[in-house]
Coordinates of C-alpha atoms in Angstrom, one line a residue:
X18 CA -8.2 -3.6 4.6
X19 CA -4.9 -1.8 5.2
X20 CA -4.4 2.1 3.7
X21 CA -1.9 0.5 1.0
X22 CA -5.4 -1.6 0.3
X23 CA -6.9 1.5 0.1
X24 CA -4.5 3.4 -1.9
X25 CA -4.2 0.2 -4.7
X26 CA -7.8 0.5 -5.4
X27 CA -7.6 4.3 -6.3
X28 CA -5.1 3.7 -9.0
X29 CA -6.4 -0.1 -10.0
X30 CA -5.7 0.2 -14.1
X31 CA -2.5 1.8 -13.6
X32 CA -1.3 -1.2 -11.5
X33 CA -2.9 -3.5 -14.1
X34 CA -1.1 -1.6 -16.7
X35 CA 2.2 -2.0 -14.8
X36 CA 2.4 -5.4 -14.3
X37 CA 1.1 -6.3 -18.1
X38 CA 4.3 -4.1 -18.9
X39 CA 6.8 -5.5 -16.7
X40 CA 5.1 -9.5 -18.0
X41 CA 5.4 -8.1 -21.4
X42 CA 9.4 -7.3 -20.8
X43 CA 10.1 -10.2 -18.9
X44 CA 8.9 -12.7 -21.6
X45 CA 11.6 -14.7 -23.2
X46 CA 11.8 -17.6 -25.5
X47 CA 13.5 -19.3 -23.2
X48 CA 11.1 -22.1 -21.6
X49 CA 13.1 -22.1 -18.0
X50 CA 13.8 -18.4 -17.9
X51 CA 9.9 -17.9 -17.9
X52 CA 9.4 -20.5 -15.6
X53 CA 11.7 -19.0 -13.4
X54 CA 10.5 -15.5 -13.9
X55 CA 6.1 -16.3 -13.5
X56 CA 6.8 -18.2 -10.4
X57 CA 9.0 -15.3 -9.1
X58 CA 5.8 -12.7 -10.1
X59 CA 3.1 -14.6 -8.8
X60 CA 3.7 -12.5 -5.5
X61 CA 4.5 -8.7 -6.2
X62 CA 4.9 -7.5 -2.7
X63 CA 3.4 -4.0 -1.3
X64 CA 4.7 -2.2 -4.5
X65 CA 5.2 0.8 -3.0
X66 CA 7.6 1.9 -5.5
X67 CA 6.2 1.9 -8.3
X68 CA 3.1 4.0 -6.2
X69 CA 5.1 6.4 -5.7
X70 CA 5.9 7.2 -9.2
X71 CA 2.7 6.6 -10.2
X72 CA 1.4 9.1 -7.7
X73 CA 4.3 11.4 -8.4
X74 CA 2.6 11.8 -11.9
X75 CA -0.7 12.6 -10.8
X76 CA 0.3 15.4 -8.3
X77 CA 2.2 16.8 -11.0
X78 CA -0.5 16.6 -13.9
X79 CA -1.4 12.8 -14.7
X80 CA -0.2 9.7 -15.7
X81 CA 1.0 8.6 -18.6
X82 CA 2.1 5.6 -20.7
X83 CA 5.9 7.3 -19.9
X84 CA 4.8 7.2 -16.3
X85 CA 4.4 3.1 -16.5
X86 CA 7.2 2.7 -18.4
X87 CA 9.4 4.3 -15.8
X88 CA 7.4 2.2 -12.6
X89 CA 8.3 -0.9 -14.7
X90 CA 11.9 -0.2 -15.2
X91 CA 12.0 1.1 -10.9
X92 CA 10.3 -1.9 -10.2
X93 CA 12.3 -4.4 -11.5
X94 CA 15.7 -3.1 -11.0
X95 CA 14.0 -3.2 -6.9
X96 CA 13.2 -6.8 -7.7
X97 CA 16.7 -7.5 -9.2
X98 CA 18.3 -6.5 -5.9
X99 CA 16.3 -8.5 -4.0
X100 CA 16.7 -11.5 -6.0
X101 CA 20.8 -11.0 -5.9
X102 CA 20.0 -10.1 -2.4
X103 CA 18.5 -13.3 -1.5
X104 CA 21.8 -15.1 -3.2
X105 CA 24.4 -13.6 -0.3
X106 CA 21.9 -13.4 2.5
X107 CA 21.4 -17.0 1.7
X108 CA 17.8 -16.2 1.9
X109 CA 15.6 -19.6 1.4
X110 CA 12.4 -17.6 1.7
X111 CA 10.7 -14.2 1.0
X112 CA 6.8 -13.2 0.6
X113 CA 6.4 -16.6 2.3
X114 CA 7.4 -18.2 -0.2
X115 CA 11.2 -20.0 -1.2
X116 CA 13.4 -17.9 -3.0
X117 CA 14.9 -18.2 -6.7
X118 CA 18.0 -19.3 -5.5
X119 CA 16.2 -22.1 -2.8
X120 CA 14.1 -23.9 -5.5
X121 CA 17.1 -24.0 -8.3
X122 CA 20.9 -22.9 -7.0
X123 CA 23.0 -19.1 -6.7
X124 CA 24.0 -19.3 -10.3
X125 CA 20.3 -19.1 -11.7
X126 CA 19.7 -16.5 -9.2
X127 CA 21.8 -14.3 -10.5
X128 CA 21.0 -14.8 -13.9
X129 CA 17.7 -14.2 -13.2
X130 CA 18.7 -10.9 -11.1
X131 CA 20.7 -9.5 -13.8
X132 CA 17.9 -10.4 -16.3
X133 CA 15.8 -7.9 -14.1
X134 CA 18.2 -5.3 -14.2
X135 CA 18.8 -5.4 -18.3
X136 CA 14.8 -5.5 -18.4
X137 CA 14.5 -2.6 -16.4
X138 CA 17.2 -0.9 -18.2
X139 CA 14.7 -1.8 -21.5
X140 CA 12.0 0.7 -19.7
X141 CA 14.0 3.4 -19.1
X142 CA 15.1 3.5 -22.4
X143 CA 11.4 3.3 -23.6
X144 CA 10.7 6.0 -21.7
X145 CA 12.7 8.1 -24.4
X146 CA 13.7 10.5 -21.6
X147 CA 17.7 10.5 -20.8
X148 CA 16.8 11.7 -17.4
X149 CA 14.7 8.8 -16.6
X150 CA 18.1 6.9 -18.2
X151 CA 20.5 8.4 -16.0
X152 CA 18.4 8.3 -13.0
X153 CA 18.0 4.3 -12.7
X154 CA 21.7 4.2 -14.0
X155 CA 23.0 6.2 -11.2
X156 CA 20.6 4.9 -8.6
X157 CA 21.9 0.8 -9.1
X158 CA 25.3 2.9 -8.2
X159 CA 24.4 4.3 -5.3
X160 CA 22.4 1.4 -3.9
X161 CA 26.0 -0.6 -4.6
X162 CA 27.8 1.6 -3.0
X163 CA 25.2 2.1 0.2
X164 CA 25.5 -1.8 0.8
X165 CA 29.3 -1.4 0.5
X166 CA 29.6 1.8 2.8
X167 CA 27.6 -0.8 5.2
X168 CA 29.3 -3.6 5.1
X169 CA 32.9 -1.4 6.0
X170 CA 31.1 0.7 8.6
X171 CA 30.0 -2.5 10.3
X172 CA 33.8 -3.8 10.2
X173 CA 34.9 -0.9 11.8
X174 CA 32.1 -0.4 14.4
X175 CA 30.6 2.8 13.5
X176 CA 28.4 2.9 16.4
X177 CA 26.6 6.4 15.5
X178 CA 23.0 7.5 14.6
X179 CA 24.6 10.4 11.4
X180 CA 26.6 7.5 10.0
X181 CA 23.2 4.8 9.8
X182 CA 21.1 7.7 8.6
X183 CA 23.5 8.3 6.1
X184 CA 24.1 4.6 5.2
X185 CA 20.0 4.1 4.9
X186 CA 19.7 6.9 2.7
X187 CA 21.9 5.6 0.1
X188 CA 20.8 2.3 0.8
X189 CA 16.6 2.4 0.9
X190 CA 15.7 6.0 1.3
X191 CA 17.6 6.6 -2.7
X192 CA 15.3 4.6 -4.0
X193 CA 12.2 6.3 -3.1
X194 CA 13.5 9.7 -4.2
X195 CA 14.8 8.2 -7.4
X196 CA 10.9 7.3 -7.7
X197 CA 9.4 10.3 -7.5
X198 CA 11.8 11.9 -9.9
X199 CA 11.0 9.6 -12.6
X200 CA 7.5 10.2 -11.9
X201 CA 7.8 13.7 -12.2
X202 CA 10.1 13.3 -15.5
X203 CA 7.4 11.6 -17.1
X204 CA 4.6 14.0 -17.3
X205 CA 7.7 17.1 -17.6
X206 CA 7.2 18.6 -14.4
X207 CA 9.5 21.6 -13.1
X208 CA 12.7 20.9 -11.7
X209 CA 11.6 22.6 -8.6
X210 CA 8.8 20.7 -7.8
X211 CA 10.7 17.8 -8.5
X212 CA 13.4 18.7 -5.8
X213 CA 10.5 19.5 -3.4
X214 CA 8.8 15.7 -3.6
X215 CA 12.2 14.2 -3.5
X216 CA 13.1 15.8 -0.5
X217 CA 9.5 14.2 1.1
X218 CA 10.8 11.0 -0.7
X219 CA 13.7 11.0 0.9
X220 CA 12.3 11.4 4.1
X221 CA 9.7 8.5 3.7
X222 CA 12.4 6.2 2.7
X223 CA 14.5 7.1 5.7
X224 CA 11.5 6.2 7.7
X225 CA 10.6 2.8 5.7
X226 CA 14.3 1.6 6.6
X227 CA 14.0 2.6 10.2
X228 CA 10.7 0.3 10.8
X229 CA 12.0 -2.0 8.9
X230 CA 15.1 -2.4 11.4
X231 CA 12.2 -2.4 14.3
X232 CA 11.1 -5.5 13.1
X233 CA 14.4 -7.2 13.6
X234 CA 13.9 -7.0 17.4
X235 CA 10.7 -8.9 17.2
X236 CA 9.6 -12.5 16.3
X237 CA 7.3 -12.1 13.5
X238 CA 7.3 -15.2 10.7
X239 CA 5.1 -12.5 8.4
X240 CA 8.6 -10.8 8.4
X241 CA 10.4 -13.5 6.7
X242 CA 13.9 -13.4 8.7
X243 CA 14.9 -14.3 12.1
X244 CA 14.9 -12.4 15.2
X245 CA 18.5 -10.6 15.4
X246 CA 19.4 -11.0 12.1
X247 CA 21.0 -7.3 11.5
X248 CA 23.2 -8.1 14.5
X249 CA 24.5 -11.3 13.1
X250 CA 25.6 -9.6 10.1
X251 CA 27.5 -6.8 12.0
X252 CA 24.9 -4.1 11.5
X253 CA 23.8 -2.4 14.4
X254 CA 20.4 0.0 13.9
X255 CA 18.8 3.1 15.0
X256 CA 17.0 1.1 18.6
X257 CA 20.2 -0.3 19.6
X258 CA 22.4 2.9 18.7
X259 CA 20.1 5.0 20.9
X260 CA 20.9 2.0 23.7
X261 CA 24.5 2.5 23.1
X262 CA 25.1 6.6 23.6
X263 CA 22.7 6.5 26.7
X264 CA 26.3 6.6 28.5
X265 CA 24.0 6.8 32.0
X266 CA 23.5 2.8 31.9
X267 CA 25.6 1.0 34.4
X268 CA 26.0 -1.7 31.4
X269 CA 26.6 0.9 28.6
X270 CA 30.9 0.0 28.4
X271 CA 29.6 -3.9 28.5
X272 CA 27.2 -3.4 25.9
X273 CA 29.1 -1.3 24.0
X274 CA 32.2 -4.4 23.7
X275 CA 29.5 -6.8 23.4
X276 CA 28.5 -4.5 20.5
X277 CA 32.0 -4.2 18.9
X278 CA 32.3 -7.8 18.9
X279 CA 33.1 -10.0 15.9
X280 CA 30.4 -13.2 14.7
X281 CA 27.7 -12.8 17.6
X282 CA 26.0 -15.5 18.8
X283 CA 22.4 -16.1 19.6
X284 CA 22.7 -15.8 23.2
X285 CA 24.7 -12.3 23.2
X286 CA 22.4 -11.2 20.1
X287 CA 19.4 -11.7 22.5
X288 CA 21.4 -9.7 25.2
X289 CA 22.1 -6.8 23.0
X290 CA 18.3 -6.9 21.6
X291 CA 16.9 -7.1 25.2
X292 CA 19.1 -3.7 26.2
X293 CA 17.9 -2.1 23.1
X294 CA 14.2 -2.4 24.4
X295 CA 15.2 -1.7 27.8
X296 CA 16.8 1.2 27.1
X297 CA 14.2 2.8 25.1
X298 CA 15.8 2.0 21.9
X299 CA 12.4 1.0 19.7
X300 CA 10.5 3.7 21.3
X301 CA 13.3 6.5 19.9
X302 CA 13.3 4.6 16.5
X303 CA 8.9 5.5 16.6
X304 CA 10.0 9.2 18.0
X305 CA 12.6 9.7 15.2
X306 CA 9.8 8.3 12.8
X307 CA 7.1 10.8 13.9
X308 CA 9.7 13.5 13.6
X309 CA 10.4 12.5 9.9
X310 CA 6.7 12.4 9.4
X311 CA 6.4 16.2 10.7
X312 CA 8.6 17.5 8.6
X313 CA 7.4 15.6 5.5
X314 CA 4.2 16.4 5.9
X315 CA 5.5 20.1 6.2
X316 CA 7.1 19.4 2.5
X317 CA 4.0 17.8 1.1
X318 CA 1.8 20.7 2.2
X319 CA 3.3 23.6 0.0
X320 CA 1.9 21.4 -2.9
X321 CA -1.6 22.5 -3.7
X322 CA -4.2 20.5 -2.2
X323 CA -5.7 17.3 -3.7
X324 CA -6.7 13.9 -3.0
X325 CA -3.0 12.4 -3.8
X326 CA -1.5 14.9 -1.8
X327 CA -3.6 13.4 0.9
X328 CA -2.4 10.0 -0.5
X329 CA 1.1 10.8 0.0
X330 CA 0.9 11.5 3.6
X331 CA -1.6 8.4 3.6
X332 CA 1.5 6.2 2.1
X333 CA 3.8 7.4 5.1
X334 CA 1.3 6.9 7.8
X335 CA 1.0 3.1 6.6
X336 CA 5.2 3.0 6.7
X337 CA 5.0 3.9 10.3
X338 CA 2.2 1.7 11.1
X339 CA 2.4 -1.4 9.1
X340 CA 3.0 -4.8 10.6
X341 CA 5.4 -6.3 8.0

């Protein structure tokens, strides 16, 4: 049993009642589409998103049938960018097991991933709240434009810890603060107290990305991508940035090139992951984790005390610690 076992448990029928929504939406008339879509379901992942609505709601009051509407419509536009994901990562397997686009081709994949995203636009607008409306509408912006702001900061070599910690806050950490908003949006809670929570969001996502990018320096088939696989698309994370400005390593101007370097292969990915470790780069990453957690915890604390204010900080000590 893991704390995200533990935390499930405690809010069992509001899962339930989340994925019985999101089945209901996703139901076509189409034969393949469903198919397509049941097979895709049959593993949900951690659902952490969704969670975090759903606890947003109970800090702030309780949960209601607004609440799952809104986890739905988070959830799925999540799952819609993974799907599309999968498509130009050329992903052949995720959750161990293959991917949309592995068992039929790119062109269903996307279908399918754009079905998610109209489906999860369906729940926002049940929701009946424009501010749960214009919060998933601007959030599929920003996650856009965080891949984008990625993808040009890796051309250029923007080897520097404010740009990545910008870049994963648009990319991951946007998406955990747009679900606490909607949480709190659903059971009317005060603009202030929303600000608060998203600011803890924000926080937790930052540090969900940056273990995340731990895991790329390890060999781990629970992860479900190879060793090195940031590198080989250009991106260069937090343990191997930290490498890279300790200027006091006789190879620092080698590693740097190596670093700058266009279409890596395996042998100099391995070189670049085995400075990173050497030069304290995963241990930084846990450092820069704990010191996210601090200050989170700081946030979370001027809430009143409960048990899913304890939750919350249970949810970010599982971030730090999980395996996969």
């Amino acid at each position: 049993m893991t704390i995200l076992d533990d935390i499930q448990k405690t809010i069992s029928p509001e899962i339930k009642q989340l994925n019985k929504c999101m089945a209901d939406t996703l139901a076509t008339p189409n034969e393949m589409m469903n198919e397509i879509v049941n097979n895709y379901l049959k593993t949900k992942g951690k659902q952490i998103r969704p969670i975090l609505v759903i606890l947003s709601a109970r800090l702030f009051g309780g949960v209601t049938d607004k609440t799952i509407a809104a986890a739905a419509s988070i959830e799925m536009l999540h799952n819609a960018s993974l799907i599309h994901d999968d498509v130009v990562d050329d992903t052949d397997v995720r959750r161990n097991r293959p991917t949309i686009n592995a068992i039929w081709d790119n062109h269903i994949a996307v279908l399918v991933g754009d079905f998610f995203v109209s489906s999860s636009l369906r729940q926002a607008i049940a929701t009946g709240d424009l501010r749960v409306i214009d919060t998933i509408s601007r959030l599929g912006c920003t996650l856009s434009l965080g891949e984008i702001d990625q993808i040009d900061k890796a051309r250029g070599h923007d080897l520097d810890e404010e740009s990545y910690l910008g870049i994963i806050g648009d990319k991951t950490a946007s998406l955990f603060v747009a679900c606490v908003e909607m949480g709190g949006y659903s059971v009317n809670a005060s603009d202030a107290d929303i600000e608060r929570l998203g600011r803890f969001a924000r926080l937790f996502g930052l540090c969900f990305q940056i273990k995340d990018d731990i895991f790329d320096y390890f060999e781990d088939t629970r992860i479900g991508k190879p060793t090195g696989n940031d590198l080989r698309e250009g991106k260069v994370t937090l343990p191997l940035l930290y490498a890279l400005s300790r200027t006091d390593l006789p190879e620092h101007d080698e590693m740097r090139r190596l670093a700058c370097g266009d279409s890596l292969d395996t042998g100099q990915i391995n070189t670049l992951i085995d400075f990173a470790k050497r030069a304290g780069g995963i241990d930084y990453a846990y450092r820069r984790m704990e010191e996210l957690r601090e200050e989170a915890v700081e946030i979370i604390s001027g809430f009143p005390e409960s048990e899913t204010r304890t939750t919350f900080i249970d949810l970010f000590d599982y971030v730090i610690a999980r395996k996969a």
